[in-house]
Coordinates of C-alpha atoms in Angstrom, one line a residue:
F1 CA 10.4 9.5 -6.8
I2 CA 7.8 10.4 -9.4
S3 CA 9.1 12.9 -11.9
P4 CA 7.5 16.3 -11.9
C5 CA 5.1 17.5 -14.5
P6 CA 7.2 18.3 -17.6
S7 CA 5.8 21.9 -17.6
P8 CA 3.4 23.8 -15.4
L9 CA -0.2 23.1 -16.3
P10 CA -2.1 25.7 -18.3
T11 CA -3.7 28.2 -15.9
N12 CA -7.2 27.2 -17.0
T13 CA -6.6 23.6 -15.9
L14 CA -5.5 24.4 -12.4
P15 CA -8.0 23.8 -9.6
P16 CA -8.8 27.0 -7.7
Y17 CA -6.9 25.9 -4.6
L18 CA -3.6 25.8 -6.6
P19 CA -2.6 29.4 -7.6
S20 CA -1.3 29.6 -11.2
H21 CA 2.1 30.7 -10.0
Q22 CA 2.8 27.4 -8.3
S23 CA 4.6 24.7 -10.2
L24 CA 3.4 21.2 -9.5
H25 CA 5.9 18.6 -8.4
S26 CA 5.0 15.1 -7.3
S27 CA 8.2 13.6 -6.0
R28 CA 6.7 13.5 -2.5
G29 CA 3.2 13.5 -3.6
Y30 CA 2.7 17.1 -2.6
V31 CA 2.9 20.6 -4.0
H32 CA 6.2 22.4 -3.7
N33 CA 5.8 26.2 -3.8
N34 CA 8.8 28.0 -5.5
N35 CA 7.9 31.2 -3.7
N36 CA 9.8 31.0 -0.4
N37 CA 7.8 33.9 1.0
N38 CA 4.6 32.0 0.4
T39 CA 6.1 28.8 1.8
A40 CA 6.9 30.5 5.1
R41 CA 3.3 31.7 5.7
K42 CA 2.1 30.9 9.2
R43 CA -0.9 28.6 9.7
S44 CA -3.0 31.4 11.1
K45 CA -2.7 33.3 7.9
M46 CA -3.6 30.2 5.9
A47 CA -6.6 29.4 8.0
A48 CA -7.8 33.0 7.7
A49 CA -7.4 32.9 3.9
T50 CA -9.5 29.7 3.6
K51 CA -12.8 31.1 2.6
G52 CA -16.0 29.4 1.4
P53 CA -17.8 26.3 2.4
L54 CA -15.0 24.6 4.3
A55 CA -15.5 25.2 8.0
S56 CA -12.8 25.6 10.6
L57 CA -11.0 22.6 12.1
A58 CA -9.5 24.7 14.9
N59 CA -8.9 22.7 18.1
Q60 CA -9.6 19.4 16.4
M61 CA -7.4 16.4 15.9
V62 CA -7.2 14.7 12.5
V63 CA -5.5 11.3 12.5
I64 CA -4.3 10.2 9.1
F65 CA -3.2 6.6 8.4
G66 CA -0.9 6.8 5.3
G67 CA -0.1 10.5 6.1
S68 CA 3.6 10.4 5.2
S69 CA 3.2 11.0 1.5
G70 CA 0.8 11.4 -1.4
M71 CA -2.9 11.9 -0.7
G72 CA -2.5 11.5 3.0
L73 CA 0.1 14.2 3.2
A74 CA -2.0 16.5 1.1
A75 CA -5.0 15.9 3.4
A76 CA -2.8 16.8 6.3
A77 CA -1.8 20.1 4.6
F78 CA -5.4 21.1 4.0
S79 CA -6.3 20.1 7.6
L80 CA -3.5 22.4 8.9
R81 CA -4.8 25.3 6.8
L82 CA -8.2 24.9 8.5
G83 CA -6.6 25.0 11.9
A84 CA -6.4 21.4 12.9
T85 CA -3.7 19.4 14.6
V86 CA -2.7 16.4 12.5
H87 CA -1.3 13.0 13.6
L88 CA 0.4 11.3 10.7
V89 CA 0.6 7.5 11.0
G90 CA 2.7 5.2 8.8
R91 CA 5.2 2.4 8.9
D92 CA 8.4 4.3 8.0
E93 CA 9.7 6.6 10.7
A94 CA 12.1 8.4 8.3
K95 CA 9.3 9.2 5.9
L96 CA 7.1 10.4 8.7
A97 CA 9.9 12.7 9.9
D98 CA 10.4 14.0 6.4
A99 CA 6.7 14.6 6.0
K100 CA 6.6 16.6 9.3
G101 CA 9.5 18.7 8.1
Q102 CA 7.8 19.3 4.8
L103 CA 4.7 20.5 6.5
A104 CA 6.8 22.8 8.8
R105 CA 8.5 24.3 5.7
E106 CA 5.5 24.6 3.4
E107 CA 2.6 25.1 5.8
G108 CA 4.4 26.9 8.7
A109 CA 3.3 24.0 11.0
G110 CA 4.8 24.2 14.5
E111 CA 6.3 21.3 16.5
D112 CA 3.1 20.5 18.3
D113 CA 0.9 21.0 15.2
V114 CA 2.1 17.7 13.6
L115 CA 2.4 14.5 15.5
T116 CA 3.8 11.3 14.0
S117 CA 3.6 7.6 14.9
S118 CA 5.1 4.5 13.3
V119 CA 2.4 1.8 13.2
D120 CA 2.0 -1.2 11.0
M121 CA -1.7 -1.3 10.1
M122 CA -1.4 -5.0 9.3
S123 CA -0.7 -5.8 13.0
E124 CA -3.9 -5.6 15.1
E125 CA -1.8 -5.6 18.2
K126 CA 0.1 -2.5 17.2
V127 CA -3.0 -0.7 16.0
E128 CA -4.7 -1.5 19.3
A129 CA -1.6 -0.3 21.3
F130 CA -1.6 3.0 19.3
F131 CA -5.1 3.9 20.2
E132 CA -4.8 2.6 23.8
G133 CA -2.3 5.4 24.3
M134 CA -4.9 8.0 23.5
K135 CA -7.5 9.6 25.6
D136 CA -11.2 8.8 25.0
E137 CA -12.9 11.1 22.6
S138 CA -9.6 12.8 21.7
V139 CA -9.8 12.1 17.9
N140 CA -12.2 14.2 15.9
H141 CA -11.5 12.9 12.4
L142 CA -9.9 9.6 11.1
V143 CA -8.7 9.4 7.6
I144 CA -7.4 6.1 6.2
T145 CA -5.6 6.5 2.8
A146 CA -3.1 3.6 3.4
G147 CA -3.5 0.3 1.7
N148 CA -1.0 -1.3 -0.7
G149 CA -2.0 -3.5 -3.6
A150 CA -1.2 -7.2 -4.1
G151 CA -0.9 -6.9 -7.8
G152 CA -3.3 -7.4 -10.7
G153 CA -3.8 -10.1 -13.2
M154 CA -6.7 -12.2 -14.6
F155 CA -8.7 -13.6 -11.7
M156 CA -8.5 -17.3 -12.8
D157 CA -4.8 -17.0 -13.2
T158 CA -4.2 -15.4 -9.8
P159 CA -3.6 -17.4 -6.7
L160 CA -6.4 -16.9 -4.1
E161 CA -3.7 -16.0 -1.6
N162 CA -3.2 -12.8 -3.6
L163 CA -6.9 -11.9 -3.1
R164 CA -6.6 -12.5 0.6
R165 CA -3.5 -10.3 0.8
Q166 CA -5.3 -7.6 -1.1
F167 CA -8.2 -7.6 1.4
D168 CA -5.7 -7.7 4.2
F169 CA -3.8 -4.7 2.8
K170 CA -6.8 -2.4 2.1
F171 CA -10.0 -3.7 3.7
F172 CA -9.1 -5.6 6.9
S173 CA -6.4 -3.1 7.9
A174 CA -8.8 -0.2 7.6
A175 CA -11.5 -2.2 9.4
T176 CA -9.0 -2.9 12.2
V177 CA -8.1 0.8 12.6
I178 CA -11.8 1.8 12.8
H179 CA -12.6 -1.0 15.3
H180 CA -10.0 0.2 17.7
A181 CA -10.4 3.9 17.0
N182 CA -14.1 4.0 17.7
K183 CA -14.1 4.7 21.5
K184 CA -11.4 7.3 21.0
M185 CA -13.6 9.3 18.5
A186 CA -15.3 12.5 19.7
E187 CA -19.0 13.0 19.0
G188 CA -19.6 14.9 15.9
G189 CA -16.4 13.6 14.2
S190 CA -15.9 11.7 11.0
I191 CA -14.2 8.7 9.4
T192 CA -13.0 8.8 5.8
L193 CA -12.1 5.6 3.9
F194 CA -10.6 5.3 0.5
S195 CA -11.6 3.1 -2.5
G196 CA -11.2 3.7 -6.2
A197 CA -13.1 3.9 -9.5
L198 CA -12.5 0.2 -10.3
S199 CA -15.3 -0.7 -7.8
R200 CA -17.9 0.5 -10.3
R201 CA -15.9 0.5 -13.6
P202 CA -13.7 -2.6 -13.4
G203 CA -11.7 -3.9 -16.3
K204 CA -9.9 -7.1 -17.2
G205 CA -7.2 -7.9 -14.6
S206 CA -8.7 -5.7 -11.9
A207 CA -10.9 -8.1 -10.0
L208 CA -8.7 -8.1 -6.9
L209 CA -8.6 -4.3 -6.4
A210 CA -12.1 -3.7 -7.7
S211 CA -13.7 -6.1 -5.2
C212 CA -11.7 -4.7 -2.4
N213 CA -12.6 -1.1 -3.3
A214 CA -16.3 -2.1 -3.4
A215 CA -15.9 -3.7 0.1
N216 CA -14.6 -0.4 1.5
E217 CA -17.5 1.5 0.0
A218 CA -20.0 -0.9 1.4
L219 CA -18.3 -0.7 4.8
A220 CA -18.5 3.1 4.8
K221 CA -22.2 3.0 4.1
A222 CA -23.0 0.4 6.7
L223 CA -20.9 2.2 9.4
A224 CA -22.6 5.5 8.6
C225 CA -25.9 3.8 9.6
E226 CA -24.4 2.1 12.7
L227 CA -22.3 5.0 14.0
G228 CA -24.5 7.9 13.1
P229 CA -25.4 10.4 14.3
R230 CA -22.4 10.4 16.7
L231 CA -20.0 10.0 13.7
R232 CA -20.2 10.5 10.0
V233 CA -18.6 7.9 7.7
N234 CA -17.7 8.4 4.0
C235 CA -15.5 6.9 1.4
L236 CA -13.5 8.8 -1.2
S237 CA -12.9 7.3 -4.6
P238 CA -9.9 8.8 -6.4
G239 CA -9.0 8.5 -10.0
L240 CA -5.5 8.0 -11.2
T241 CA -3.4 10.4 -9.2
R242 CA 0.3 11.3 -9.3
T243 CA 1.6 9.9 -6.1
P244 CA 4.8 8.0 -4.9
Q245 CA 2.8 4.8 -5.3
F246 CA 4.1 4.7 -8.9
S247 CA 7.7 5.6 -8.0
R248 CA 9.1 2.2 -9.2
M249 CA 7.9 2.9 -12.7
P250 CA 10.4 4.5 -15.1
D251 CA 9.7 8.2 -15.5
E252 CA 8.7 7.9 -19.2
A253 CA 6.2 5.1 -18.5
Q254 CA 4.7 7.2 -15.7
E255 CA 4.2 10.2 -17.9
K256 CA 2.7 8.0 -20.7
M257 CA 0.2 6.5 -18.2
F258 CA -0.8 9.8 -16.7
E259 CA -1.1 11.6 -20.0
G260 CA -3.1 8.7 -21.5
F261 CA -5.5 8.8 -18.6
G262 CA -5.9 12.6 -18.8
K263 CA -6.7 12.4 -22.5
A264 CA -9.4 9.8 -21.8
I265 CA -11.4 11.7 -19.2
P266 CA -13.5 14.9 -19.3
A267 CA -11.2 16.9 -17.0
G268 CA -8.3 16.5 -19.4
R269 CA -5.6 15.6 -16.9
S270 CA -4.6 13.1 -14.3
G271 CA -5.0 13.9 -10.6
Y272 CA -2.7 15.5 -8.1
P273 CA -2.6 14.8 -4.4
E274 CA -3.9 18.3 -3.7
D275 CA -7.1 17.4 -5.6
I276 CA -7.6 14.6 -3.1
G277 CA -6.6 16.6 -0.1
H278 CA -9.1 19.3 -0.9
A279 CA -11.8 16.7 -1.2
V280 CA -10.9 15.1 2.2
A281 CA -11.2 18.6 3.7
F282 CA -14.7 18.9 2.3
L283 CA -15.7 15.5 3.9
L284 CA -14.2 16.5 7.2
T285 CA -16.1 19.8 7.4
S286 CA -19.4 18.9 5.8
N287 CA -21.6 18.0 8.7
W288 CA -24.5 16.7 6.5
V289 CA -22.5 14.4 4.4
T290 CA -22.4 10.7 5.5
G291 CA -22.8 7.3 3.9
T292 CA -21.5 8.8 0.7
V293 CA -18.9 7.7 -1.9
L294 CA -17.3 10.8 -3.2
D295 CA -15.8 10.4 -6.7
V296 CA -12.8 12.6 -7.3
D297 CA -11.6 11.3 -10.6
G298 CA -11.8 13.9 -13.2
G299 CA -14.9 12.3 -14.7
A300 CA -13.4 8.8 -15.1
L301 CA -16.7 7.1 -14.3
V302 CA -18.5 8.9 -17.2
R303 CA -15.8 8.8 -19.8
Q304 CA -16.9 7.5 -23.2

């Protein structure tokens, strides 16, 4: 698990959707609220408390690939707050069950508010079977956060097989999901892909992931043209975010990485899954946003 922030962030650094009384923990890539009374709030109260530009997702289905932890789990929480039913998809049944339980405890989600399915995105047969089990036009929004990395390294020293694996992990798996999800998508819905800042600000040793991120961004723009106006398609590009992706790193190395990134960017801190979940909610509810790459990176692209 990722170690929690050593101390609560200063109030002036907290995003408005994270009240200052909350402590931020990232062991599951999601906020844990120490106030049990707030944790037990029902979804109806949360939906009613969500004010501003984010529209309601009531009576809508949001399918999230990679929804068992991190950014995907945070996106599920925000969707629930807006009234949606969420369907979490991942490979690990135990993690999916854990995620469902967490949403029940922390978001007041009922048994029928959160569905889960174990599906290997790398298997087209399994992805196809998953969507075949759904009714046509039953999915309003599709979010694809999943996509493991195949490692880094200098391009000329890296076997080309690693490049193929990287594209299999993050590009072709997402493309497969979209291909089979299309006829199950309801008119007026949306698709959200994920990329990363390396697509436009690569560095040495990042060629594999940078090129794959760029491919996802190009796919989102092209599909926005092909599928609009029936569906909107966007790509979210997150900066360095505290998620279970880094759980294999020693705690000290994680904190050094996160703190170093925070000091290098205008926002002054690394990201939290909730930052990304809030941005996903914006893309799901903004009916005039399509073909866009949304940077949620604390200003990483403009850092000096």
